[in-house]
Short mmCIF file of C-alpha atoms in Angstrom, two decimals:
data_model
loop_
_atom_site.label_atom_id
_atom_site.label_comp_id
_atom_site.label_asym_id
_atom_site.label_seq_id
_atom_site.Cartn_x
_atom_site.Cartn_y
_atom_site.Cartn_z
CA MET A 226 99.73 96.23 80.35
CA PRO A 227 95.97 96.70 80.89
CA LEU A 228 94.31 95.76 84.17
CA ASP A 229 92.85 92.64 82.57
CA HIS A 230 96.27 91.27 81.61
CA TYR A 231 96.38 89.24 84.79
CA VAL A 232 99.42 87.78 86.54
CA THR A 233 99.71 84.91 89.00
CA LEU A 234 100.63 85.87 92.56
CA GLY A 235 103.77 84.21 93.87
CA ARG A 236 103.93 80.43 93.84
CA SER A 237 100.21 80.04 93.20
CA GLY A 238 97.67 80.04 90.40
CA LEU A 239 95.73 83.02 91.78
CA ARG A 240 95.21 85.53 88.96
CA VAL A 241 95.36 89.20 89.92
CA SER A 242 95.55 92.51 88.08
CA PRO A 243 99.02 94.09 87.73
CA LEU A 244 97.74 97.05 89.75
CA CYS A 245 95.87 96.39 93.00
CA LEU A 246 93.30 98.86 94.31
CA GLY A 247 94.30 99.85 97.84
CA ALA A 248 91.38 100.77 100.08
CA MET A 249 93.19 102.38 103.02
CA THR A 250 91.64 105.72 102.04
CA PHE A 251 88.05 104.42 101.87
CA GLY A 252 86.12 106.41 104.47
CA ALA A 253 86.85 109.86 105.89
CA ASP A 254 87.23 108.65 109.48
CA PHE A 255 90.86 109.81 109.69
CA GLY A 256 90.11 113.23 108.19
CA TRP A 257 91.72 112.70 104.76
CA GLY A 258 90.03 109.75 103.06
CA SER A 259 87.35 109.34 100.41
CA SER A 260 83.64 109.65 101.09
CA VAL A 261 81.51 106.54 100.77
CA LYS A 262 80.15 107.79 97.43
CA ASP A 263 83.62 108.52 96.05
CA SER A 264 84.94 105.16 97.30
CA GLU A 265 82.14 103.35 95.49
CA ALA A 266 82.84 105.29 92.29
CA ILE A 267 86.53 104.36 92.51
CA ILE A 268 85.67 100.67 92.94
CA ASP A 269 83.27 100.77 89.99
CA ARG A 270 85.77 102.43 87.67
CA TYR A 271 88.57 100.05 88.66
CA VAL A 272 86.38 97.00 88.06
CA ALA A 273 84.97 98.40 84.80
CA LEU A 274 88.52 98.63 83.44
CA GLY A 275 89.17 94.97 84.26
CA GLY A 276 90.67 95.28 87.74
CA ASN A 277 89.95 92.38 90.06
CA PHE A 278 92.28 92.84 93.09
CA ILE A 279 91.14 94.99 96.05
CA ASP A 280 93.21 95.25 99.22
CA THR A 281 92.06 96.49 102.64
CA ALA A 282 92.61 95.72 106.35
CA ASN A 283 90.45 95.31 109.43
CA MET A 284 91.87 98.50 110.95
CA TYR A 285 91.65 100.79 107.89
CA THR A 286 89.44 103.74 108.83
CA LYS A 287 88.42 101.85 112.00
CA GLY A 288 86.82 99.05 109.98
CA HIS A 289 84.86 101.41 107.74
CA SER A 290 86.95 100.50 104.68
CA GLU A 291 85.88 96.86 104.91
CA LYS A 292 82.26 97.89 105.45
CA ILE A 293 82.26 100.15 102.38
CA ILE A 294 83.54 97.26 100.26
CA GLY A 295 81.02 94.88 101.81
CA ASP A 296 78.07 97.19 101.29
CA HIS A 297 79.03 97.88 97.68
CA VAL A 298 80.44 94.54 96.54
CA GLY A 299 80.07 91.83 99.17
CA ARG A 300 76.29 91.71 99.22
CA ASP A 301 76.28 91.05 95.43
CA LYS A 302 77.61 87.49 95.40
CA ALA A 303 77.97 87.22 91.64
CA ARG A 304 80.04 90.40 91.56
CA ARG A 305 81.97 89.51 94.68
CA ASP A 306 83.00 86.12 93.26
CA ARG A 307 84.63 87.83 90.28
CA LEU A 308 86.97 89.76 92.56
CA VAL A 309 90.01 88.90 94.65
CA LEU A 310 89.30 90.51 98.03
CA ALA A 311 92.28 90.81 100.36
CA THR A 312 92.23 92.00 103.94
CA LYS A 313 94.57 91.90 106.92
CA PHE A 314 94.56 90.98 110.60
CA SER A 315 96.81 92.03 113.52
CA GLY A 316 95.27 95.46 114.14
CA ASN A 317 93.48 95.85 117.48
CA LEU A 318 90.12 97.65 117.28
CA TYR A 319 89.27 96.97 120.92
CA PRO A 320 91.12 99.17 123.44
CA GLY A 321 91.75 97.34 126.71
CA ASP A 322 91.59 93.87 125.14
CA PRO A 323 95.09 92.35 124.81
CA ASN A 324 93.69 89.63 122.51
CA GLY A 325 91.87 92.10 120.31
CA GLY A 326 94.88 92.20 117.98
CA GLY A 327 98.15 90.47 117.25
CA SER A 328 98.69 87.07 115.67
CA ASN A 329 97.68 84.49 118.27
CA ARG A 330 95.03 81.89 117.49
CA LYS A 331 92.29 83.58 119.51
CA SER A 332 92.78 86.97 117.86
CA ILE A 333 93.18 85.58 114.32
CA LEU A 334 89.98 83.56 114.41
CA ALA A 335 88.01 86.46 115.90
CA ALA A 336 89.44 88.99 113.43
CA CYS A 337 88.56 86.75 110.51
CA GLU A 338 84.93 86.44 111.61
CA GLN A 339 84.69 90.22 112.08
CA SER A 340 86.18 90.92 108.64
CA LEU A 341 83.82 88.41 107.01
CA ARG A 342 80.89 90.22 108.63
CA ARG A 343 82.01 93.69 107.52
CA LEU A 344 82.87 92.48 104.01
CA GLN A 345 79.53 90.62 103.81
CA THR A 346 81.14 87.53 102.35
CA ASP A 347 81.71 83.97 103.50
CA TYR A 348 85.33 83.80 102.40
CA ILE A 349 88.45 85.98 102.06
CA ASP A 350 90.56 85.40 98.96
CA LEU A 351 93.87 86.59 100.42
CA TYR A 352 94.38 87.00 104.17
CA TRP A 353 97.45 89.00 105.16
CA LEU A 354 99.35 88.97 108.43
CA HIS A 355 99.52 92.77 108.70
CA ASN A 356 102.66 93.04 110.82
CA TRP A 357 104.87 90.83 112.94
CA ASP A 358 103.68 89.98 116.45
CA LYS A 359 106.85 89.24 118.42
CA HIS A 360 104.83 87.86 121.34
CA THR A 361 103.33 84.93 119.40
CA PRO A 362 105.30 81.91 118.11
CA ILE A 363 105.11 81.88 114.33
CA ASP A 364 104.06 78.22 114.28
CA GLU A 365 100.94 79.12 116.29
CA THR A 366 100.11 81.80 113.72
CA MET A 367 100.68 79.52 110.73
CA ALA A 368 98.68 76.67 112.26
CA ALA A 369 95.71 78.95 112.91
CA LEU A 370 95.88 80.33 109.38
CA ASP A 371 96.05 76.83 107.93
CA ASP A 372 92.88 75.97 109.86
CA LEU A 373 91.13 78.97 108.29
CA VAL A 374 92.13 77.80 104.82
CA HIS A 375 90.89 74.26 105.48
CA SER A 376 87.62 75.64 106.86
CA GLY A 377 87.01 77.45 103.56
CA LYS A 378 86.92 80.90 105.16
CA VAL A 379 90.27 81.87 103.58
CA ARG A 380 91.68 80.88 100.19
CA TYR A 381 95.30 82.13 100.24
CA LEU A 382 97.74 83.64 102.75
CA GLY A 383 100.14 86.58 102.63
CA VAL A 384 102.44 88.47 104.97
CA SER A 385 103.13 92.18 105.34
CA ASP A 386 105.64 94.40 107.18
CA THR A 387 107.60 91.55 108.77
CA PRO A 388 111.39 90.95 108.92
CA ALA A 389 112.75 88.66 106.21
CA TRP A 390 114.16 86.18 108.71
CA LYS A 391 110.78 85.75 110.39
CA VAL A 392 108.96 85.34 107.05
CA ALA A 393 111.52 82.71 106.07
CA GLU A 394 110.94 80.85 109.32
CA ALA A 395 107.18 80.93 108.76
CA GLN A 396 107.47 79.78 105.16
CA VAL A 397 109.83 76.88 105.86
CA THR A 398 107.85 75.82 108.94
CA ALA A 399 104.65 75.71 106.90
CA ARG A 400 106.21 73.63 104.15
CA PHE A 401 107.78 71.08 106.51
CA ARG A 402 104.50 70.65 108.37
CA SER A 403 102.37 70.58 105.19
CA TRP A 404 100.54 73.74 106.23
CA THR A 405 99.41 76.44 103.85
CA ALA A 406 102.32 78.75 103.05
CA PHE A 407 102.35 82.44 102.13
CA ILE A 408 102.05 83.38 98.45
CA GLY A 409 102.45 87.15 98.79
CA LEU A 410 104.68 89.70 100.51
CA GLN A 411 103.36 93.23 101.04
CA ILE A 412 106.09 95.79 101.70
CA GLU A 413 106.68 99.50 101.31
CA TYR A 414 108.62 99.92 98.07
CA SER A 415 109.27 103.05 96.05
CA LEU A 416 112.08 105.13 94.59
CA LEU A 417 112.38 106.66 98.06
CA GLU A 418 112.21 103.34 99.95
CA ARG A 419 114.58 100.79 98.49
CA THR A 420 116.21 99.26 101.56
CA VAL A 421 113.87 96.27 101.09
CA GLU A 422 116.20 95.23 98.26
CA GLY A 423 118.74 94.06 100.85
CA GLU A 424 116.83 91.18 102.46
CA LEU A 425 113.07 91.21 101.81
CA VAL A 426 113.09 91.22 98.01
CA PRO A 427 115.67 88.41 97.61
CA MET A 428 113.87 86.38 100.27
CA ALA A 429 110.54 86.76 98.46
CA ARG A 430 112.01 85.70 95.13
CA GLU A 431 113.73 82.67 96.68
CA LEU A 432 110.67 81.46 98.63
CA GLY A 433 107.95 82.03 96.04
CA LEU A 434 106.30 85.16 97.41
CA GLY A 435 104.82 87.61 94.91
CA ILE A 436 105.69 91.15 95.99
CA THR A 437 102.85 93.66 96.22
CA PRO A 438 104.42 97.03 97.04
CA TRP A 439 102.49 99.61 99.03
CA SER A 440 103.05 103.38 98.89
CA PRO A 441 104.79 103.40 95.47
CA LEU A 442 104.37 107.20 95.55
CA LYS A 443 105.79 107.52 99.08
CA SER A 444 102.72 109.06 100.73
CA GLY A 445 102.17 111.32 97.72
CA ILE A 446 105.72 112.73 97.62
CA LEU A 447 106.15 111.22 94.14
CA SER A 448 102.67 112.10 92.92
CA GLY A 449 103.88 115.12 90.97
CA LYS A 450 102.30 117.82 93.09
CA TYR A 451 105.56 118.53 94.93
CA THR A 452 108.30 120.28 92.97
CA ARG A 453 111.48 122.16 93.71
CA GLN A 454 109.65 125.30 92.59
CA ASN A 455 106.90 125.03 95.23
CA ALA A 456 109.18 123.70 98.00
CA GLY A 457 107.84 124.72 101.39
CA GLN A 458 104.60 126.06 99.95
CA LEU A 459 102.60 122.83 100.05
CA LYS A 460 101.80 120.96 103.24
CA SER A 461 100.90 117.31 103.10
CA ASP A 462 97.55 116.29 104.56
CA ARG A 463 99.44 113.39 106.15
CA GLY A 464 101.62 115.78 108.12
CA ALA A 465 105.03 114.72 109.35
CA TRP A 466 104.62 111.27 107.74
CA ALA A 467 105.22 112.85 104.34
CA ASP A 468 106.86 116.19 105.17
CA ALA A 469 109.96 114.45 106.57
CA HIS A 470 110.73 113.10 103.11
CA LEU A 471 110.68 116.46 101.32
CA THR A 472 114.47 116.68 101.25
CA ASP A 473 117.14 117.74 98.75
CA LYS A 474 117.45 114.09 97.70
CA SER A 475 113.72 113.92 97.02
CA TYR A 476 113.75 117.13 94.99
CA ALA A 477 116.66 115.86 92.88
CA LEU A 478 114.63 112.75 92.18
CA LEU A 479 111.51 114.80 91.42
CA ASP A 480 113.51 116.88 88.94
CA GLU A 481 114.52 113.71 87.09
CA LEU A 482 110.99 112.28 87.23
CA GLN A 483 109.68 115.48 85.66
CA HIS A 484 112.33 115.19 82.95
CA VAL A 485 111.42 111.57 82.18
CA ALA A 486 107.68 112.30 82.27
CA LYS A 487 108.12 115.13 79.77
CA GLN A 488 110.16 112.91 77.45
CA LEU A 489 107.52 110.17 77.54
CA ASP A 490 104.52 112.54 77.48
CA THR A 491 103.18 111.17 80.74
CA THR A 492 103.03 112.14 84.42
CA VAL A 493 105.44 111.94 87.34
CA ALA A 494 103.16 109.56 89.25
CA ARG A 495 102.95 107.12 86.34
CA VAL A 496 106.73 107.08 85.93
CA ALA A 497 107.24 106.40 89.65
CA ILE A 498 104.70 103.55 89.63
CA ALA A 499 106.12 102.11 86.39
CA TRP A 500 109.58 101.99 87.99
CA VAL A 501 108.23 99.99 90.96
CA GLN A 502 106.18 97.69 88.77
CA GLY A 503 109.29 96.87 86.75
CA ARG A 504 111.38 95.74 89.73
CA PRO A 505 112.37 92.06 90.00
CA GLY A 506 109.86 90.02 92.00
CA VAL A 507 107.06 92.59 91.89
CA THR A 508 103.70 91.11 90.91
CA SER A 509 100.96 93.66 91.59
CA THR A 510 101.56 97.19 92.86
CA ILE A 511 99.02 98.65 95.30
CA ILE A 512 97.74 102.06 94.28
CA GLY A 513 95.61 104.21 96.55
CA ALA A 514 93.35 106.91 95.16
CA ARG A 515 91.04 109.34 96.94
CA THR A 516 89.54 110.70 93.73
CA LEU A 517 88.60 109.32 90.33
CA ALA A 518 91.13 111.67 88.72
CA GLN A 519 93.96 110.16 90.79
CA LEU A 520 92.77 106.66 89.94
CA GLU A 521 92.61 107.37 86.21
CA ASP A 522 96.13 108.81 86.26
CA ASN A 523 97.67 105.96 88.24
CA LEU A 524 95.98 103.24 86.19
CA LYS A 525 97.84 104.41 83.09
CA ALA A 526 101.21 103.58 84.71
CA PRO A 527 101.47 100.09 83.11
CA ASP A 528 101.42 101.79 79.68
CA VAL A 529 104.62 103.69 80.51
CA LYS A 530 107.68 102.03 78.98
CA LEU A 531 110.82 103.26 80.69
CA ALA A 532 113.98 103.13 78.60
CA SER A 533 117.06 101.50 80.10
CA GLU A 534 118.71 104.91 80.46
CA HIS A 535 115.69 106.20 82.39
CA VAL A 536 115.85 103.28 84.82
CA ALA A 537 119.60 103.61 85.20
CA LYS A 538 119.37 107.29 86.09
CA LEU A 539 116.54 106.76 88.57
CA ASP A 540 118.45 103.86 90.12
CA GLU A 541 121.56 105.98 90.44
CA LEU A 542 119.71 108.82 92.16
CA THR A 543 118.09 106.52 94.70
CA LYS A 544 120.70 103.83 95.34
CA PRO A 545 120.12 102.65 98.92
CA THR A 546 122.54 101.62 101.62
CA LEU A 547 121.56 98.01 102.23
CA GLY A 548 123.73 97.02 105.18
CA PHE A 549 125.63 93.81 105.78
CA PRO A 550 125.80 91.32 104.09
CA ALA A 551 123.97 92.82 101.10
CA GLU A 552 126.56 95.56 100.64
CA PHE A 553 129.32 92.93 100.79
CA ALA A 554 127.63 90.50 98.35
CA PRO A 555 128.92 92.04 95.07
CA LEU A 556 132.41 90.78 96.02
CA PHE A 557 131.29 87.14 96.27
CA PRO A 558 131.52 86.27 92.52
CA MET A 559 135.15 87.46 92.51
CA VAL A 560 135.88 84.96 95.30
CA GLN A 561 133.70 82.10 94.00
CA ASN A 562 133.81 82.11 90.18
CA GLY A 563 137.53 81.66 89.57
CA GLY A 564 137.40 84.16 86.76
CA THR A 565 134.66 82.29 84.88
CA THR A 566 131.17 83.43 83.89
CA ILE A 567 128.27 81.77 85.72
CA ASN A 568 124.64 82.45 84.75
CA GLY A 569 125.84 85.50 82.82
CA GLU A 570 127.73 86.97 85.76
CA SER A 571 131.43 87.64 85.29
CA ALA A 572 134.05 88.76 87.77
CA PRO A 573 137.83 89.02 87.82
CA ILE A 574 139.87 86.65 89.93
CA ALA A 575 140.33 87.98 93.44
CA PRO A 576 143.91 89.20 94.07
CA PHE A 577 144.24 87.03 97.17
CA VAL A 578 143.49 83.68 95.46
CA PRO A 579 145.62 81.68 92.96
CA SER A 580 145.71 83.11 89.44
CA GLN A 581 146.66 79.75 87.84
CA PRO A 582 145.33 76.20 88.36
CA GLY A 583 147.52 74.30 90.80
CA ASP A 584 149.13 77.48 92.11
CA HIS A 585 148.18 76.75 95.70
CA TYR A 586 149.24 74.56 98.62
#
């Protein structure tokens, strides 16, 4: 699937590329990102190949990420209008100011104006709540966001890194009050982070949220540079964030990814991204690249066609523990279906219910 084979995001008509360009690494302010020149080259190559979906946040590289995008794209209105620019609020860039971040009305409106200035545009296509602010009622957040949409400064809304129950409250509240609802859910999702399949993924599919996974390569662990053979020899530039995941389980997965990549004449990174992109509910996977070479490799992931046996093996190696009630849910059809098949799902009759019609009190 090429970048210009667009998909609609969630319950909306917004067309986006199947791979989204993540801009968290734009700017070297944290010591490991891309230079301004390299960031611009990455944007140009992504757009030249048909990509139209760029994702950043107000706090990425202290605001420099947004500024790089604004300087290179925002000031060219014709080019900017062809793109779907997404950014996030919640991050506080102003030490000592309690309203400098979070999700209250004051902070949201200020953050939006600041992002518009850095991006050099008069509207944001997709505005994400970056993470849940437990100190602000969700109806205050949704009302403020709805005002931004009606003002024309924001086109669509999304939510990131927030518990499923709180997203559900926000979504239902918005619909009952005729406010603008979320169309996207941004969550960490990879072969090494599948616990989202317990609550977040089913919630998104039920409530019309297109899933845009971040870190499909788990901070580079699944990029292909780490192998069982070089275990302990390579140190991640992200330190403990990535090193903690270099475990026996990860190396077993990497062994299988290498095996699949060799069979399909592709790379480990592409296989890992293709697996994420093929998950139910996933719309557009966010890829981050610090170099053009990384970008070129990752952008070929949609061309990888995993066989059912490949997916089954990868699923088996990474099966998560989902917790209650997700772990209990496979038993429900046995209790509910009465031995019949419903929507293609069959289950035997539970041993503690009647086996024949009328065989009950």
